Short mmCIF file of C-alpha atoms and ligand atoms in Angstrom, two decimals:
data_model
loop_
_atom_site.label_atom_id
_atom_site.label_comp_id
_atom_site.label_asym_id
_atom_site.label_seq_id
_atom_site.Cartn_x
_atom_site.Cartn_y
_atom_site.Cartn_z
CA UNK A 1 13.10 -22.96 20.22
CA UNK A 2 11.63 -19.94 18.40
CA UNK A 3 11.24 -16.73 19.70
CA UNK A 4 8.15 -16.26 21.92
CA UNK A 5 7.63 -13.16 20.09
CA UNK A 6 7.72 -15.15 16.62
CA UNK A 7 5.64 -17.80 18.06
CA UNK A 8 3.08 -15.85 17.98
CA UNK A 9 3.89 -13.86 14.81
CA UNK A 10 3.53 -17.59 12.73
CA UNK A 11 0.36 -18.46 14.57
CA UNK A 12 -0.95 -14.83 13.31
CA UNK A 13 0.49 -15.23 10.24
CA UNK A 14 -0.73 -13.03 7.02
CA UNK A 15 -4.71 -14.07 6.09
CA UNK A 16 -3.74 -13.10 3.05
CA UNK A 17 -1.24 -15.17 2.01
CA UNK A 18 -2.87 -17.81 3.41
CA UNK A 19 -5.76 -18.05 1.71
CA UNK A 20 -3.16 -17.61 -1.97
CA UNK A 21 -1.98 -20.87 -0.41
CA UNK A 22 -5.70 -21.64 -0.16
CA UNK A 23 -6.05 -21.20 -4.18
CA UNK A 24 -3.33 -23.03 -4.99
CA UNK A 25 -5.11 -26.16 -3.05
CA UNK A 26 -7.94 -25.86 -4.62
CA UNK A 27 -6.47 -25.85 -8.04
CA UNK A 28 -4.82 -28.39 -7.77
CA UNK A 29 -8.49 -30.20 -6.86
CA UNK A 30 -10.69 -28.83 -9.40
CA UNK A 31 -8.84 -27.18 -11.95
CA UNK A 32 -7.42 -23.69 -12.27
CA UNK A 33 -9.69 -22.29 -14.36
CA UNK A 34 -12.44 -23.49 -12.06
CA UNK A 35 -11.01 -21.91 -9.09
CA UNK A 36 -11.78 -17.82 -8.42
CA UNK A 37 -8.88 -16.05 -6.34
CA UNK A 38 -9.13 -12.49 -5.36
CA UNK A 39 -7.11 -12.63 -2.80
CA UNK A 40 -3.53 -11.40 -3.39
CA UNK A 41 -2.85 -8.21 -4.90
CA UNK A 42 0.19 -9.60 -7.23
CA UNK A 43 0.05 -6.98 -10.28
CA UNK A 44 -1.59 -8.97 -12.99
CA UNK A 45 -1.02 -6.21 -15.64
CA UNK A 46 2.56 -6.57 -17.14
CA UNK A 47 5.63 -4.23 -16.65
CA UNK A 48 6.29 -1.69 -19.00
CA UNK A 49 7.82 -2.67 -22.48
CA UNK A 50 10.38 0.40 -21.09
CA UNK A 51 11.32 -1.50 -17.36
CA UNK A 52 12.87 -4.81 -19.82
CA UNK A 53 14.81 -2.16 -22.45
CA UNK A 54 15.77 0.16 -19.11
CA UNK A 55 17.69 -3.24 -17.47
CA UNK A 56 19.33 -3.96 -20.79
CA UNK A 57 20.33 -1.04 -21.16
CA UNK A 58 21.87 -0.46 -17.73
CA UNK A 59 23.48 -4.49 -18.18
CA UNK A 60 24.77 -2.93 -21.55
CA UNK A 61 25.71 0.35 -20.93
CA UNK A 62 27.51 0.78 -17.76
CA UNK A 63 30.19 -0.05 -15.45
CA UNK A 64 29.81 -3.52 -14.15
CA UNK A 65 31.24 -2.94 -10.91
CA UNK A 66 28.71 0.02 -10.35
CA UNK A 67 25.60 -1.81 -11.46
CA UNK A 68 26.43 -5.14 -9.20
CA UNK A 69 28.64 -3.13 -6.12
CA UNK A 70 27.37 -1.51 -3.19
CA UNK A 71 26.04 1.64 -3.72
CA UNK A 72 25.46 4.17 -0.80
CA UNK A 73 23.34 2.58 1.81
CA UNK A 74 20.50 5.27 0.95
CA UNK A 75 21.16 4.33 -2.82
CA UNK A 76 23.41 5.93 -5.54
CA UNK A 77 23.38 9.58 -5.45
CA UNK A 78 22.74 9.55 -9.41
CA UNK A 79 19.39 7.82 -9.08
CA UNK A 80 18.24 9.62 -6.06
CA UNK A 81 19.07 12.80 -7.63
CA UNK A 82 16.76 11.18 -10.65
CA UNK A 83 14.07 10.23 -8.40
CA UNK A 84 14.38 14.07 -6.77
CA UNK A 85 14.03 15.78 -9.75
CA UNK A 86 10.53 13.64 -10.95
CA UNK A 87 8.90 14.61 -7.95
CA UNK A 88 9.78 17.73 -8.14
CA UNK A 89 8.20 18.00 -11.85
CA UNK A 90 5.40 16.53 -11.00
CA UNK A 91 4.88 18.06 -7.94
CA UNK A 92 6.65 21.37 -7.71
CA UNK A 93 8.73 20.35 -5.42
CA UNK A 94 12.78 21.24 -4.33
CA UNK A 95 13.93 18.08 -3.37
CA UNK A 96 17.58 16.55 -4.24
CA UNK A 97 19.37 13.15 -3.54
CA UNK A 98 20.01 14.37 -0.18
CA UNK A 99 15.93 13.71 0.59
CA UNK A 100 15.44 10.62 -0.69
CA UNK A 101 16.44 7.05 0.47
CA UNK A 102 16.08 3.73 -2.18
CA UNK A 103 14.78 1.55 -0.29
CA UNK A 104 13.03 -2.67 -0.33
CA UNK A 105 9.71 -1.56 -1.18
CA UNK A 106 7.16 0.22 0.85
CA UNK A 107 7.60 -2.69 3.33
CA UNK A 108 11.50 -1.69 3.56
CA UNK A 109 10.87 1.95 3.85
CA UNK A 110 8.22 1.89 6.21
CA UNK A 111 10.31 -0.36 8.22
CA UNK A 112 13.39 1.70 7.94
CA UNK A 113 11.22 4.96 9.18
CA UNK A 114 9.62 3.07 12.21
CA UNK A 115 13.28 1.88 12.99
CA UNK A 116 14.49 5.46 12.89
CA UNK A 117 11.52 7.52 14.73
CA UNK A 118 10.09 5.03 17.46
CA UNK A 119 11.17 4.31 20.97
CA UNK A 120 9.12 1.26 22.66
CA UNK A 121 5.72 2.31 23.18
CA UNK A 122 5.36 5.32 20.84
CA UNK A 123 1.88 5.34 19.48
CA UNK A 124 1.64 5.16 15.61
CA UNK A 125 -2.04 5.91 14.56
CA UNK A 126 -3.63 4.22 11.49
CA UNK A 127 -7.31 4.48 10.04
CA UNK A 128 -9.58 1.43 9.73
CA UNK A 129 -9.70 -0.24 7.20
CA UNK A 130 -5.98 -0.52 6.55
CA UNK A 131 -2.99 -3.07 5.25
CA UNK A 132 -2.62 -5.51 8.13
CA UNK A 133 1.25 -5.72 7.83
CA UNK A 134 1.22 -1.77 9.56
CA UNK A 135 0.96 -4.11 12.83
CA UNK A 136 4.06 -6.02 12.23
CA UNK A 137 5.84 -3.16 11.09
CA UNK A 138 5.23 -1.44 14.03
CA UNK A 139 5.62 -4.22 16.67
CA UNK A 140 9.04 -4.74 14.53
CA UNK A 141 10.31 -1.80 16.64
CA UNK A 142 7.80 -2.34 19.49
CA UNK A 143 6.04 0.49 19.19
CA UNK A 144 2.26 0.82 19.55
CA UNK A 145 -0.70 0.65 16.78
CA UNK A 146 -3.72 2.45 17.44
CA UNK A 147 -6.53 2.06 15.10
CA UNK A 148 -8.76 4.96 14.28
CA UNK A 149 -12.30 3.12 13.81
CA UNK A 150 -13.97 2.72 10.06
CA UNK A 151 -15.85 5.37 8.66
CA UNK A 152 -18.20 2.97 6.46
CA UNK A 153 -20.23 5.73 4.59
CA UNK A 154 -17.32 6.88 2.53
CA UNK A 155 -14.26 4.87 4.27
CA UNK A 156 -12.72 8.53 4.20
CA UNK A 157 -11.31 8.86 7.70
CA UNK A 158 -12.80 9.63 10.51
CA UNK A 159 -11.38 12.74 12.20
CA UNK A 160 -13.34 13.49 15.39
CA UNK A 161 -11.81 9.55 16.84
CA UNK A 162 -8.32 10.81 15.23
CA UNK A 163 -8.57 14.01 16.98
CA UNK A 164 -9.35 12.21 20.53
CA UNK A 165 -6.62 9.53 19.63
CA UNK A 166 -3.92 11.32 19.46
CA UNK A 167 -1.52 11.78 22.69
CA UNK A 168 1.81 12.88 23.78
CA UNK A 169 3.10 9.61 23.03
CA UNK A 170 1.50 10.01 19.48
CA UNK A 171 4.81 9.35 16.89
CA UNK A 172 3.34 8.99 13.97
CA UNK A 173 0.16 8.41 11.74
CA UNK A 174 0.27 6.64 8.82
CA UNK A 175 -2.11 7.05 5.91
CA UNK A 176 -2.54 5.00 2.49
CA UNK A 177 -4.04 7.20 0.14
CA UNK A 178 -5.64 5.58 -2.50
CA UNK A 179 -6.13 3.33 -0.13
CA UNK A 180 -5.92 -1.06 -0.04
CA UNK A 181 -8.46 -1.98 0.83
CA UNK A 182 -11.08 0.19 0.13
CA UNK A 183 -9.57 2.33 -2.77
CA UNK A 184 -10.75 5.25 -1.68
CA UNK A 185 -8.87 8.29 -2.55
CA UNK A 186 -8.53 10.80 0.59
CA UNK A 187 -9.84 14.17 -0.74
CA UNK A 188 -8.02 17.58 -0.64
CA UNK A 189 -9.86 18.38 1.99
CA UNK A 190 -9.84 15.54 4.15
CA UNK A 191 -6.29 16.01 3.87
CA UNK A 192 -6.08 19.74 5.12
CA UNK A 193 -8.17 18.76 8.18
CA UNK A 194 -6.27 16.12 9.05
CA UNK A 195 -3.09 18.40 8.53
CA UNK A 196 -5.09 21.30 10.81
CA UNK A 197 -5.14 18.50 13.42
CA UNK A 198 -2.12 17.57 13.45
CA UNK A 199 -0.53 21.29 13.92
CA UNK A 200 -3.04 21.78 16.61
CA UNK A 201 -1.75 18.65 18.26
CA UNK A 202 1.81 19.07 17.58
CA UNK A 203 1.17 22.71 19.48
CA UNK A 204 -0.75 21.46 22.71
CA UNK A 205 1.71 18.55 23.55
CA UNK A 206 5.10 20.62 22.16
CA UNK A 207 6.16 16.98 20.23
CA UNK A 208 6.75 16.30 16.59
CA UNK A 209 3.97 14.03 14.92
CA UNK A 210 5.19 12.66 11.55
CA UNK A 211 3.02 11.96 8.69
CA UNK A 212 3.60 8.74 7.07
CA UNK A 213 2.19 8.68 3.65
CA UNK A 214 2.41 5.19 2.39
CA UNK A 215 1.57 5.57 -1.84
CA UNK A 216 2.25 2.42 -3.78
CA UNK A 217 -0.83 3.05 -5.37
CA UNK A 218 -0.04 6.86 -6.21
CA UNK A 219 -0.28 5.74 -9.90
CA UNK A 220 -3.06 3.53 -10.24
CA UNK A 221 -6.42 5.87 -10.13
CA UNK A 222 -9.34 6.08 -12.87
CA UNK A 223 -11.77 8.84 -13.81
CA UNK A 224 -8.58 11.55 -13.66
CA UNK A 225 -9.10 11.47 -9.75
CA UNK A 226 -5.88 13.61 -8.19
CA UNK A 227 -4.22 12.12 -5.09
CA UNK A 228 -2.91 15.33 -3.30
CA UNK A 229 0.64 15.30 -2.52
CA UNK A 230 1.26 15.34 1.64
CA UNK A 231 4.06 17.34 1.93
CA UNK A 232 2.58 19.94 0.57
CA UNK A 233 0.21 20.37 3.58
CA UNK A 234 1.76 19.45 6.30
CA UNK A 235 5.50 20.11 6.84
CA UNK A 236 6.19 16.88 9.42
CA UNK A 237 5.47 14.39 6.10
CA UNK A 238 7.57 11.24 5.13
CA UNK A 239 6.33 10.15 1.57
CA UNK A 240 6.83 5.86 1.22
CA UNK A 241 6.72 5.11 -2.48
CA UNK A 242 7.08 2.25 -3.97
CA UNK A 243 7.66 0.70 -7.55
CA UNK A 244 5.68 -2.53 -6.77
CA UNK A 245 2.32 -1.69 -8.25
CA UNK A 246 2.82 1.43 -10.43
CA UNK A 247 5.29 -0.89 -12.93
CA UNK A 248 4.57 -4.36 -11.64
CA UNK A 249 7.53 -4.82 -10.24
CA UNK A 250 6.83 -6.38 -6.38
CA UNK A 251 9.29 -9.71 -6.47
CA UNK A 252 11.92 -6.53 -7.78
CA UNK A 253 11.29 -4.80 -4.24
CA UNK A 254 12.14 -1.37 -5.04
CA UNK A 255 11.09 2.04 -3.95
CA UNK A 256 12.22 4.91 -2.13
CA UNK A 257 11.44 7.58 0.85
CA UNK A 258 11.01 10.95 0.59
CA UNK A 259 12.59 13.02 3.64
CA UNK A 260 12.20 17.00 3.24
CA UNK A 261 14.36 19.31 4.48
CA UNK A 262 11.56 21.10 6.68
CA UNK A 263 10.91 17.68 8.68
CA UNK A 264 11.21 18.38 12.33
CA UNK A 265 15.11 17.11 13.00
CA UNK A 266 15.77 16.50 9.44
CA UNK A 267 19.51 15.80 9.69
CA UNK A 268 19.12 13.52 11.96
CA UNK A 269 16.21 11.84 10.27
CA UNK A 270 18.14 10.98 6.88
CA UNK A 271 21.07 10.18 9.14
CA UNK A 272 19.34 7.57 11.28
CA UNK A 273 17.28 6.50 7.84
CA UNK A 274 20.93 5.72 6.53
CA UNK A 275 21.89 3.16 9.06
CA UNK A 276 18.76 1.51 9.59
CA UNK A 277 18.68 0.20 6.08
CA UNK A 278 22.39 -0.69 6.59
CA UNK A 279 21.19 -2.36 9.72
CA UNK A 280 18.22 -4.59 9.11
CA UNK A 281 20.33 -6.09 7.15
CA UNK A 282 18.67 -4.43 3.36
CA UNK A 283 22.17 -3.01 3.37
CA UNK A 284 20.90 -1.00 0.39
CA UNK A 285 18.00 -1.47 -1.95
CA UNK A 286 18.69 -3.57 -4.87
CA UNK A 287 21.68 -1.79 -7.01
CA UNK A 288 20.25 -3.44 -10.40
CA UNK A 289 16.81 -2.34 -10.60
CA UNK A 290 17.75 0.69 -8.42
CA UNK A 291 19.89 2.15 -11.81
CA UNK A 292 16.59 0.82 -14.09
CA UNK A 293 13.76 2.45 -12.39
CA UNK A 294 15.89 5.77 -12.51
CA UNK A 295 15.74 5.40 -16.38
CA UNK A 296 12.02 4.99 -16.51
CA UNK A 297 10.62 7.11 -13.88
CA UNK A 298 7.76 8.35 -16.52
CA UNK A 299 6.86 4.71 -17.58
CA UNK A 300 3.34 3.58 -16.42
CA UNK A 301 1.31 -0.28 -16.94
CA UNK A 302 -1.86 0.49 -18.91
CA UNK A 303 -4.06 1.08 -15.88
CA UNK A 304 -7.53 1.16 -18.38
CA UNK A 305 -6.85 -2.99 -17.88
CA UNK A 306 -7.19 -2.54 -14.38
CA UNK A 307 -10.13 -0.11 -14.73
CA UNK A 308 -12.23 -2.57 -16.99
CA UNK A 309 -11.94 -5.41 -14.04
CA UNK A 310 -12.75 -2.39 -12.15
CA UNK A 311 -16.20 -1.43 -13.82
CA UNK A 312 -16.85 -5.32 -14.83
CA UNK A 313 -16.95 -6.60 -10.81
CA UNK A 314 -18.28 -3.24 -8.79
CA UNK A 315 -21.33 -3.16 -11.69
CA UNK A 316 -22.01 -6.96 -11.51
CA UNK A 317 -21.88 -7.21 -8.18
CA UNK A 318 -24.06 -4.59 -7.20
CA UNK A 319 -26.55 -6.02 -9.72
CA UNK A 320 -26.46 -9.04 -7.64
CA UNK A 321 -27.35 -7.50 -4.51
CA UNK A 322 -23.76 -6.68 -3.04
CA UNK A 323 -23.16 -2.85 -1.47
CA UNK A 324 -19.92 -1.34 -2.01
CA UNK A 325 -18.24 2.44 -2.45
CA UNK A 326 -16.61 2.58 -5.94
CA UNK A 327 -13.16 2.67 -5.83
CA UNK A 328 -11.10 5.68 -7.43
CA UNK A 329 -7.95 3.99 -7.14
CA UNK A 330 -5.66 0.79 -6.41
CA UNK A 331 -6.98 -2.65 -7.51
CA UNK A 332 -9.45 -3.48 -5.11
CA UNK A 333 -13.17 -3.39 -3.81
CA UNK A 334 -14.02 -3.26 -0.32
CA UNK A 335 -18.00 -5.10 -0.02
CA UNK A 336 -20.32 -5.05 2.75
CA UNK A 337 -20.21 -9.25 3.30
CA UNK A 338 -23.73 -10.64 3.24
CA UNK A 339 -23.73 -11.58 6.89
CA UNK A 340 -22.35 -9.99 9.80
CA UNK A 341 -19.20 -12.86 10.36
CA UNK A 342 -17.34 -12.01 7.84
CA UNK A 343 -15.03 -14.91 8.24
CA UNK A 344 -18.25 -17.47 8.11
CA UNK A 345 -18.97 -15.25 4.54
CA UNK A 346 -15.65 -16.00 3.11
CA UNK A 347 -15.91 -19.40 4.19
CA UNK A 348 -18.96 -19.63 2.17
CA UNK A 349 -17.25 -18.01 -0.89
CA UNK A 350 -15.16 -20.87 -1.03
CA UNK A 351 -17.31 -22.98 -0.95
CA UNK A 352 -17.99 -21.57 -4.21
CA UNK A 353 -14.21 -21.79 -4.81
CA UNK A 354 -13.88 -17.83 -4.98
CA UNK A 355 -11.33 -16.84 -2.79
CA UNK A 356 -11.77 -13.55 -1.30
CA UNK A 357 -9.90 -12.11 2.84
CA UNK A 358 -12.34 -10.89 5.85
CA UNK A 359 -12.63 -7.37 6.62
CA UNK A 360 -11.27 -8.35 10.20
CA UNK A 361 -7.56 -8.65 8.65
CA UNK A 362 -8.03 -4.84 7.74
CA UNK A 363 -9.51 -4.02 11.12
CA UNK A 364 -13.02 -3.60 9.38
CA UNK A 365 -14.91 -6.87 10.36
CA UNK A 366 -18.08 -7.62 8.16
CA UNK A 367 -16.49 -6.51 5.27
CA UNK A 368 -14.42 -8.34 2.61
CA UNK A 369 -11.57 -7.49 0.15
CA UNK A 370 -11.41 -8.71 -3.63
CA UNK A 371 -8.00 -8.31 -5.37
CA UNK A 372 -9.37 -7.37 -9.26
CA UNK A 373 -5.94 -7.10 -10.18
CA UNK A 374 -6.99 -10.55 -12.51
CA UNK A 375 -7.31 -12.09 -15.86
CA UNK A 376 -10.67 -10.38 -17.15
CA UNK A 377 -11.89 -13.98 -17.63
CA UNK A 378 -11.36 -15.59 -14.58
CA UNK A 379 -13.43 -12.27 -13.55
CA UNK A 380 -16.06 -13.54 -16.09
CA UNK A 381 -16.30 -17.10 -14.96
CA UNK A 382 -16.69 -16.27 -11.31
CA UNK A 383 -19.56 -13.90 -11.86
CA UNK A 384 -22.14 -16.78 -11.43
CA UNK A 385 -20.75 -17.73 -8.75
CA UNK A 386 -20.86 -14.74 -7.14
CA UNK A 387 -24.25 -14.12 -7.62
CA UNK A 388 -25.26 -17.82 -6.73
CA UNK A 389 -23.64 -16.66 -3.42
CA UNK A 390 -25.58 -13.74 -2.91
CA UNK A 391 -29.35 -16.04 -3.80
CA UNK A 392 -28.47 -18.11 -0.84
CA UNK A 393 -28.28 -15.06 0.96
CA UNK A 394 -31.98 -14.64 -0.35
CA UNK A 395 -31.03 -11.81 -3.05
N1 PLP B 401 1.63 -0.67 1.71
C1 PLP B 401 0.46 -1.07 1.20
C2 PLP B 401 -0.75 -0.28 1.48
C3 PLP B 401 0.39 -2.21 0.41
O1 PLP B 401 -0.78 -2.61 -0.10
C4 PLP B 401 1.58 -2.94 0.15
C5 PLP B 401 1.56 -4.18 -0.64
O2 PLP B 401 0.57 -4.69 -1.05
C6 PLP B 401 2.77 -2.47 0.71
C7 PLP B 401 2.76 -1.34 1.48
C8 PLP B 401 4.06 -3.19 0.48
O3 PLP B 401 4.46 -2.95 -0.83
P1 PLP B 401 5.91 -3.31 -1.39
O4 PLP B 401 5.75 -4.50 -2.28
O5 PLP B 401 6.34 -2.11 -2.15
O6 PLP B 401 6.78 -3.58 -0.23
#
């Protein structure tokens, strides 16, 4: 017998990957190229010619037992010294290897950071609409999620409810900036409010309230939109990065943590961040791709794919009749479903055989997410369906 707490974990299982299950159903049935699925947000631009000639290189060029061994459980002090000194660059930063931990992707190093900060029933605060797994990350280590409503004008967050949300039992907030699934870029100045909160808060109830700043989509933004960089405004800020997305390399699961020195019990922080990827069992990030990404920090997938899906689907389908912000960043749209259930809407979609996930799964009900990280084609070819959808809507 399973775990009661797993149990219910399957029953609950990911929408998302679900419905990609869905797709490959209905393939099978009418045809791939008949078959519309925006559902998963698999990279569909390739990797960098430089990611392919980076492994070779590292398979050719050095020492076989370092390449395939275990490194340091926070990763080999050569590439996180690498990874240091590109931040810094870019951001004008003083970080060294001593501040950053490889980790299993975003997914590893947000669950390595909730495994070192919470106790059971610390309150981690997210903003509606966000990435469903948050939940399971944080009932990983049994802390507490508590959603910050929507803010459908803009989907920038909503600070008043954030202000009243947070308590002394407040551990962390997390925020995805640009953001899945709206892909909404938080401005500057959303930023130094929510930073202005936080101090305020941090002040009244004499407790440290991290930052968790969860960018796999740092990389992917159009239009020469900036993404601020948190640490800069707010000293208690834990940067999750990730390689997943910026050089299409999710099945790789690689990226790293950033851990400044000015955190609120720093030591202790990179200490504990240490043994909890020894101890849930990552052991250490990948040691291959680990060396590779350090030789092609500057590489970067041709995003202007990504932007022409972009521009193709949010013009189309608002000539249809669909409302929806633009997105600034990531690879998705975030649209205003055509009736209020939006699990009865994407029912109807596939109908249609598009395959698209409710808003609910991003605690944003009446909403829907497309993935236009596609083949421009397939994008094409569902477009009459799309707006078929919306005339029996009466659009
Ligand atoms: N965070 C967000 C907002 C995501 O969208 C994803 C993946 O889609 C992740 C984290 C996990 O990414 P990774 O593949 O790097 O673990």
């Amino acid at each position: 017998m399973i775990s009661s707490k797993m149990v219910d974990l399957v029953k609950n299982s990911s929408v998302i990957r679900a419905m990609f299950e869905e797709g490959k159903k209905l393939a099978a049935k009418y045809g791939s190229e008949n078959v519309y699925d925006f559902s998963l947000g698999n990279p569909s631009v390739e990797p960098p010619e430089r990611v392919k000639e980076a492994i070779i290189e590292v398979l050719n060029e050095e020492n076989q037992n370092l390449i395939h061994g275990y490194p340091n459980n926070s990763g080999y002090e050569d590439v996180r010294e690498k990874v240091a000194n590109h931040i810094n660059q870019k951001f004008d930063t003083k970080y060294c290897h001593d501040n950053i931990v490889m980790t299993v992707g975003a997914a590893g190093g947000l669950n390595v950071i909730f495994k070192t900060l919470l106790n059971p029933s610390d309150e981690v605060i997210v903003f509606a609409p966000f990435f469903g797994e948050y939940r399971n990350y944080v009932s990983n280590y049994d802390g507490s999620l508590v959603v910050v409503s929507p803010n459908t004008k803009d989907f920038q967050p909503n600070l008043e409810e954030f202000k009243d949300k947070i308590t002394a039992k407040t551990k962390a907030v997390i925020v995805n900036t640009p953001n899945n699934p709206t892909g909404v870029v938080y401005s500057e100045e959303t930023i130094k409010k929510l930073a202005g909160i936080l101090e305020e808060k941090q002040e009244e109830y004499k407790t440290s309230i991290y930052l968790i700043s969860d960018e796999p989509y740092r990389e992917l933004v159009y239009d020469g939109v900036e993404v601020p960089y948190l640490t800069k405004y707010y000293k208690n800020t834990i940067v999750g990065y990730s390689f997943s997305k910026s050089l299409s390399l999710p099945g790789e699961r690689i990226g790293y943590l950033v851990l400044p020195d000015e955190l609120d019990d720093a030591g202790d922080i990179k200490a504990a961040a240490n043994v909890a990827t020894r101890i849930l069992g990552f052991v250490n990030a990948p040691s291959l791709i680990q060396r590779a990404v350090s030789r092609c920090l500057d590489a970067e997938v041709d995003v202007e794919i990504y932007n022409r899906n972009r521009e193709l689907l949010y013009q189309s389908l608002l000539s249809y009749g669909y409302e929806c912000i633009k997105p600034e960043g990531a690879f998705y749209l975030f649209v205003k479903a055509l009736e209020e259930d939006d699990k009865a809407f994407v029912e109807k979609a596939k109908a249609h055989n598009i395959l698209i996930v409710p808003g609910f799964s991003f605690g944003c009900p009446g909403y829907f997410r497309l993935a236009y990280c596609v083949d421009y084609d397939m994008i094409k070819r569902a477009l009459p369906h799309f707006e078929q959808l919306a005339k029996e809507y009466g659009f």
